[in-house]
PDB file of C-alpha atoms in Angstrom:
ATOM      1  CA  MET A 173     -33.488  -6.500 -15.675  1.00 52.00           C
ATOM      2  CA  GLU A 174     -33.738  -2.580 -13.649  1.00 68.00           C
ATOM      3  CA  HIS A 175     -33.025  -3.505 -10.172  1.00 66.00           C
ATOM      4  CA  PRO A 176     -35.711  -2.050  -7.721  1.00 69.00           C
ATOM      5  CA  ILE A 177     -33.083   0.594  -5.688  1.00 71.00           C
ATOM      6  CA  GLY A 178     -33.623   2.423  -8.973  1.00 75.00           C
ATOM      7  CA  ASN A 179     -37.391   1.844  -9.145  1.00 76.00           C
ATOM      8  CA  LEU A 180     -37.727   2.964  -5.542  1.00 74.00           C
ATOM      9  CA  MET A 181     -35.447   6.169  -6.021  1.00 76.00           C
ATOM     10  CA  GLN A 182     -36.535   7.356  -9.192  1.00 80.00           C
ATOM     11  CA  THR A 183     -40.302   7.660  -7.116  1.00 78.00           C
ATOM     12  CA  ALA A 184     -39.043   9.446  -3.975  1.00 76.00           C
ATOM     13  CA  MET A 185     -37.134  11.717  -6.548  1.00 77.00           C
ATOM     14  CA  ALA A 186     -40.459  11.877  -7.746  1.00 79.00           C
ATOM     15  CA  SER A 187     -42.073  12.947  -5.011  1.00 75.00           C
ATOM     16  CA  ILE A 188     -39.315  15.140  -3.978  1.00 74.00           C
ATOM     17  CA  LYS A 189     -39.790  17.428  -7.534  1.00 74.00           C
ATOM     18  CA  ASP A 190     -43.220  17.744  -6.981  1.00 72.00           C
ATOM     19  CA  MET A 191     -43.143  19.202  -3.186  1.00 71.00           C
ATOM     20  CA  VAL A 192     -40.060  21.627  -4.179  1.00 69.00           C
ATOM     21  CA  ASP A 193     -42.024  24.661  -5.607  1.00 69.00           C
ATOM     22  CA  VAL A 194     -40.860  28.256  -5.809  1.00 66.00           C
ATOM     23  CA  ASN A 195     -44.100  29.326  -4.177  1.00 71.00           C
ATOM     24  CA  THR A 196     -42.697  27.339  -1.026  1.00 74.00           C
ATOM     25  CA  VAL A 197     -39.844  29.494  -0.402  1.00 80.00           C
ATOM     26  CA  ILE A 198     -41.383  32.962  -1.754  1.00 85.00           C
ATOM     27  CA  GLY A 199     -45.199  32.568  -1.142  1.00 85.00           C
ATOM     28  CA  ASP A 200     -47.878  34.245  -2.903  1.00 87.00           C
ATOM     29  CA  PRO A 201     -47.727  38.047  -2.908  1.00 90.00           C
ATOM     30  CA  VAL A 202     -51.552  39.462  -0.693  1.00 91.00           C
ATOM     31  CA  VAL A 203     -51.988  43.316  -1.516  1.00 91.00           C
ATOM     32  CA  ALA A 204     -52.856  45.377   2.107  1.00 88.00           C
ATOM     33  CA  SER A 205     -55.484  48.001   2.233  1.00 87.00           C
ATOM     34  CA  SER A 206     -52.595  50.242   2.434  1.00 86.00           C
ATOM     35  CA  GLY A 207     -51.528  49.236  -0.676  1.00 88.00           C
ATOM     36  CA  ALA A 208     -48.347  47.721  -0.189  1.00 89.00           C
ATOM     37  CA  THR A 209     -47.827  44.853  -1.387  1.00 93.00           C
ATOM     38  CA  ILE A 210     -46.876  41.617   1.611  1.00 92.00           C
ATOM     39  CA  ILE A 211     -44.596  39.016   0.399  1.00 92.00           C
ATOM     40  CA  PRO A 212     -44.229  35.959   2.474  1.00 91.00           C
ATOM     41  CA  ILE A 213     -40.680  34.801   2.947  1.00 90.00           C
ATOM     42  CA  SER A 214     -39.772  31.074   4.085  1.00 89.00           C
ATOM     43  CA  LYS A 215     -36.559  28.140   4.441  1.00 87.00           C
ATOM     44  CA  VAL A 216     -37.333  25.036   3.287  1.00 84.00           C
ATOM     45  CA  SER A 217     -35.371  22.389   4.109  1.00 83.00           C
ATOM     46  CA  PHE A 218     -34.911  18.786   2.743  1.00 80.00           C
ATOM     47  CA  GLY A 219     -33.208  15.752   3.851  1.00 81.00           C
ATOM     48  CA  TYR A 220     -33.992  12.309   1.091  1.00 79.00           C
ATOM     49  CA  VAL A 221     -31.841   9.045   1.874  1.00 80.00           C
ATOM     50  CA  THR A 222     -31.921   5.790   0.021  1.00 78.00           C
ATOM     51  CA  ALA A 223     -30.591   1.994   1.233  1.00 78.00           C
ATOM     52  CA  GLY A 224     -30.935  -1.232  -0.197  1.00 76.00           C
ATOM     53  CA  GLY A 225     -29.408  -4.806  -0.711  1.00 75.00           C
ATOM     54  CA  ASP A 226     -29.918  -8.447  -1.685  1.00 73.00           C
ATOM     55  CA  LEU A 227     -30.323 -10.807   0.503  1.00 70.00           C
ATOM     56  CA  ASN A 228     -29.700 -14.295   1.145  1.00 68.00           C
ATOM     57  CA  ALA A 229     -32.237 -16.578   2.768  1.00 62.00           C
ATOM     58  CA  GLY A 230     -29.460 -16.154   5.923  1.00 62.00           C
ATOM     59  CA  GLY A 231     -29.954 -12.325   6.023  1.00 55.00           C
ATOM     60  CA  LYS A 232     -27.017 -11.597   5.126  1.00 61.00           C
ATOM     61  CA  PRO A 233     -25.278  -9.589   2.355  1.00 59.00           C
ATOM     62  CA  ALA A 234     -25.297 -11.565  -1.181  1.00 55.00           C
ATOM     63  CA  PRO A 235     -21.144 -12.466  -1.937  1.00 61.00           C
ATOM     64  CA  ALA A 236     -20.483 -10.064  -4.919  1.00 60.00           C
ATOM     65  CA  SER A 237     -18.918 -13.471  -6.227  1.00 58.00           C
ATOM     66  CA  GLN A 238     -21.802 -15.176  -6.973  1.00 57.00           C
ATOM     67  CA  ASP A 239     -24.341 -15.466  -9.538  1.00 56.00           C
ATOM     68  CA  MET A 240     -27.575 -16.071  -8.155  1.00 58.00           C
ATOM     69  CA  THR A 241     -30.273 -14.375  -7.253  1.00 67.00           C
ATOM     70  CA  PHE A 242     -31.622 -12.756  -3.737  1.00 67.00           C
ATOM     71  CA  PRO A 243     -34.398 -11.055  -3.052  1.00 74.00           C
ATOM     72  CA  PHE A 244     -34.336  -7.496  -2.370  1.00 75.00           C
ATOM     73  CA  ALA A 245     -34.320  -5.396   0.609  1.00 76.00           C
ATOM     74  CA  GLY A 246     -35.347  -1.682   0.970  1.00 77.00           C
ATOM     75  CA  GLY A 247     -36.591   1.525   1.646  1.00 78.00           C
ATOM     76  CA  SER A 248     -36.122   4.912   1.780  1.00 77.00           C
ATOM     77  CA  GLY A 249     -37.619   8.127   3.419  1.00 77.00           C
ATOM     78  CA  ALA A 250     -37.582  12.235   3.331  1.00 76.00           C
ATOM     79  CA  GLY A 251     -38.097  14.531   5.203  1.00 79.00           C
ATOM     80  CA  VAL A 252     -39.675  18.985   5.273  1.00 79.00           C
ATOM     81  CA  SER A 253     -38.710  22.079   7.322  1.00 84.00           C
ATOM     82  CA  VAL A 254     -40.475  24.872   6.019  1.00 83.00           C
ATOM     83  CA  GLN A 255     -40.034  27.463   8.815  1.00 86.00           C
ATOM     84  CA  PRO A 256     -41.128  31.003   7.800  1.00 87.00           C
ATOM     85  CA  VAL A 257     -38.352  33.922   8.055  1.00 88.00           C
ATOM     86  CA  GLY A 258     -40.417  37.204   7.266  1.00 89.00           C
ATOM     87  CA  PHE A 259     -42.017  39.057   4.860  1.00 90.00           C
ATOM     88  CA  LEU A 260     -40.737  41.977   2.475  1.00 90.00           C
ATOM     89  CA  VAL A 261     -43.310  44.381   2.610  1.00 90.00           C
ATOM     90  CA  VAL A 262     -43.516  47.206  -1.116  1.00 91.00           C
ATOM     91  CA  GLY A 263     -44.463  50.288  -0.171  1.00 87.00           C
ATOM     92  CA  GLU A 264     -44.879  53.306  -2.411  1.00 85.00           C
ATOM     93  CA  ASN A 265     -40.985  53.999  -1.863  1.00 86.00           C
ATOM     94  CA  SER A 266     -39.531  51.679  -0.071  1.00 85.00           C
ATOM     95  CA  VAL A 267     -38.789  47.967   0.318  1.00 88.00           C
ATOM     96  CA  ARG A 268     -38.691  46.536   3.661  1.00 85.00           C
ATOM     97  CA  MET A 269     -37.597  42.522   5.228  1.00 85.00           C
ATOM     98  CA  LEU A 270     -40.180  42.015   8.866  1.00 83.00           C
ATOM     99  CA  PRO A 271     -38.878  39.690  10.227  1.00 82.00           C
ATOM    100  CA  ALA A 272     -40.577  36.634  11.811  1.00 82.00           C
ATOM    101  CA  GLN A 273     -38.724  35.731  14.509  1.00 78.00           C
ATOM    102  CA  SER A 274     -37.951  38.604  17.046  1.00 71.00           C
ATOM    103  CA  LEU A 275     -35.006  40.973  16.689  1.00 66.00           C
ATOM    104  CA  THR A 276     -32.118  41.654  19.275  1.00 75.00           C
ATOM    105  CA  VAL A 277     -31.616  45.031  20.419  1.00 76.00           C
ATOM    106  CA  ALA A 278     -28.845  45.683  18.035  1.00 76.00           C
ATOM    107  CA  ASP A 279     -30.665  43.849  15.351  1.00 73.00           C
ATOM    108  CA  ARG A 280     -33.212  46.127  15.228  1.00 72.00           C
ATOM    109  CA  MET A 281     -30.767  49.226  15.125  1.00 75.00           C
ATOM    110  CA  VAL A 282     -29.033  48.371  12.342  1.00 75.00           C
ATOM    111  CA  GLU A 283     -32.602  47.745  10.454  1.00 74.00           C
ATOM    112  CA  LEU A 284     -33.455  51.287  11.604  1.00 78.00           C
ATOM    113  CA  LEU A 285     -30.412  52.874  11.103  1.00 81.00           C
ATOM    114  CA  PRO A 286     -31.172  53.691   7.318  1.00 81.00           C
ATOM    115  CA  GLY A 287     -34.559  55.323   8.012  1.00 81.00           C
ATOM    116  CA  VAL A 288     -32.991  57.518  10.741  1.00 83.00           C
ATOM    117  CA  VAL A 289     -30.037  58.539   8.674  1.00 85.00           C
ATOM    118  CA  GLU A 290     -32.450  59.495   5.589  1.00 85.00           C
ATOM    119  CA  ASP A 291     -34.465  61.823   8.680  1.00 84.00           C
ATOM    120  CA  VAL A 292     -31.506  63.610   9.673  1.00 86.00           C
ATOM    121  CA  LYS A 293     -30.537  64.460   6.216  1.00 86.00           C
ATOM    122  CA  ALA A 294     -33.838  65.519   4.989  1.00 85.00           C
ATOM    123  CA  MET A 295     -34.338  67.405   7.965  1.00 85.00           C
ATOM    124  CA  PHE A 296     -30.833  69.209   7.577  1.00 84.00           C
ATOM    125  CA  GLU A 297     -32.189  69.780   4.175  1.00 83.00           C
ATOM    126  CA  LYS A 298     -34.462  71.466   5.340  1.00 79.00           C
ATOM    127  CA  LYS A 299     -32.966  73.552   7.218  1.00 75.00           C
ATOM    128  CA  ASN A 300     -31.069  74.307   4.703  1.00 74.00           C
ATOM    129  CA  ASP A 301     -33.395  74.912   2.403  1.00 72.00           C
ATOM    130  CA  ASP A 302     -35.395  77.573   4.699  1.00 68.00           C
ATOM    131  CA  ALA A 303     -31.919  79.810   5.509  1.00 63.00           C
ATOM    132  CA  GLY A 304     -31.962  80.394   1.864  1.00 61.00           C
ATOM    133  CA  SER A 305     -35.077  81.340   1.788  1.00 61.00           C
ATOM    134  CA  ARG A 306     -34.696  84.017   4.679  1.00 57.00           C
ATOM    135  CA  LEU A 307     -32.060  85.358   2.320  1.00 55.00           C
TER     136      LEU A 307
END
């Protein structure tokens, strides 16, 4: 005969398995009118606990040395937390991560730095091309 805690754990784990889906973390993509594809990204946390035991009539745990059958008492609990992290924006020539929470000034500067470097680089290349065409 299978112990009741086994059934309790199997039922709870099957329910959690149904909740855990890749679409919970990486959402369904949405195409914007500009043609960019927007993909929501989330952070998912799960918690699970199961406890139980065999109790005698007095409510105390059954001694391991006895061969008697005692009633089973047990329970389980689970919790899920879903927090939005941001949106992955896939454009024609770029991929950007837009955070769902506000950034500090330093974080925003680090995020914008690659774009600024590319703009300055393009500006110098254009300047050099213009100078070469005048010669």
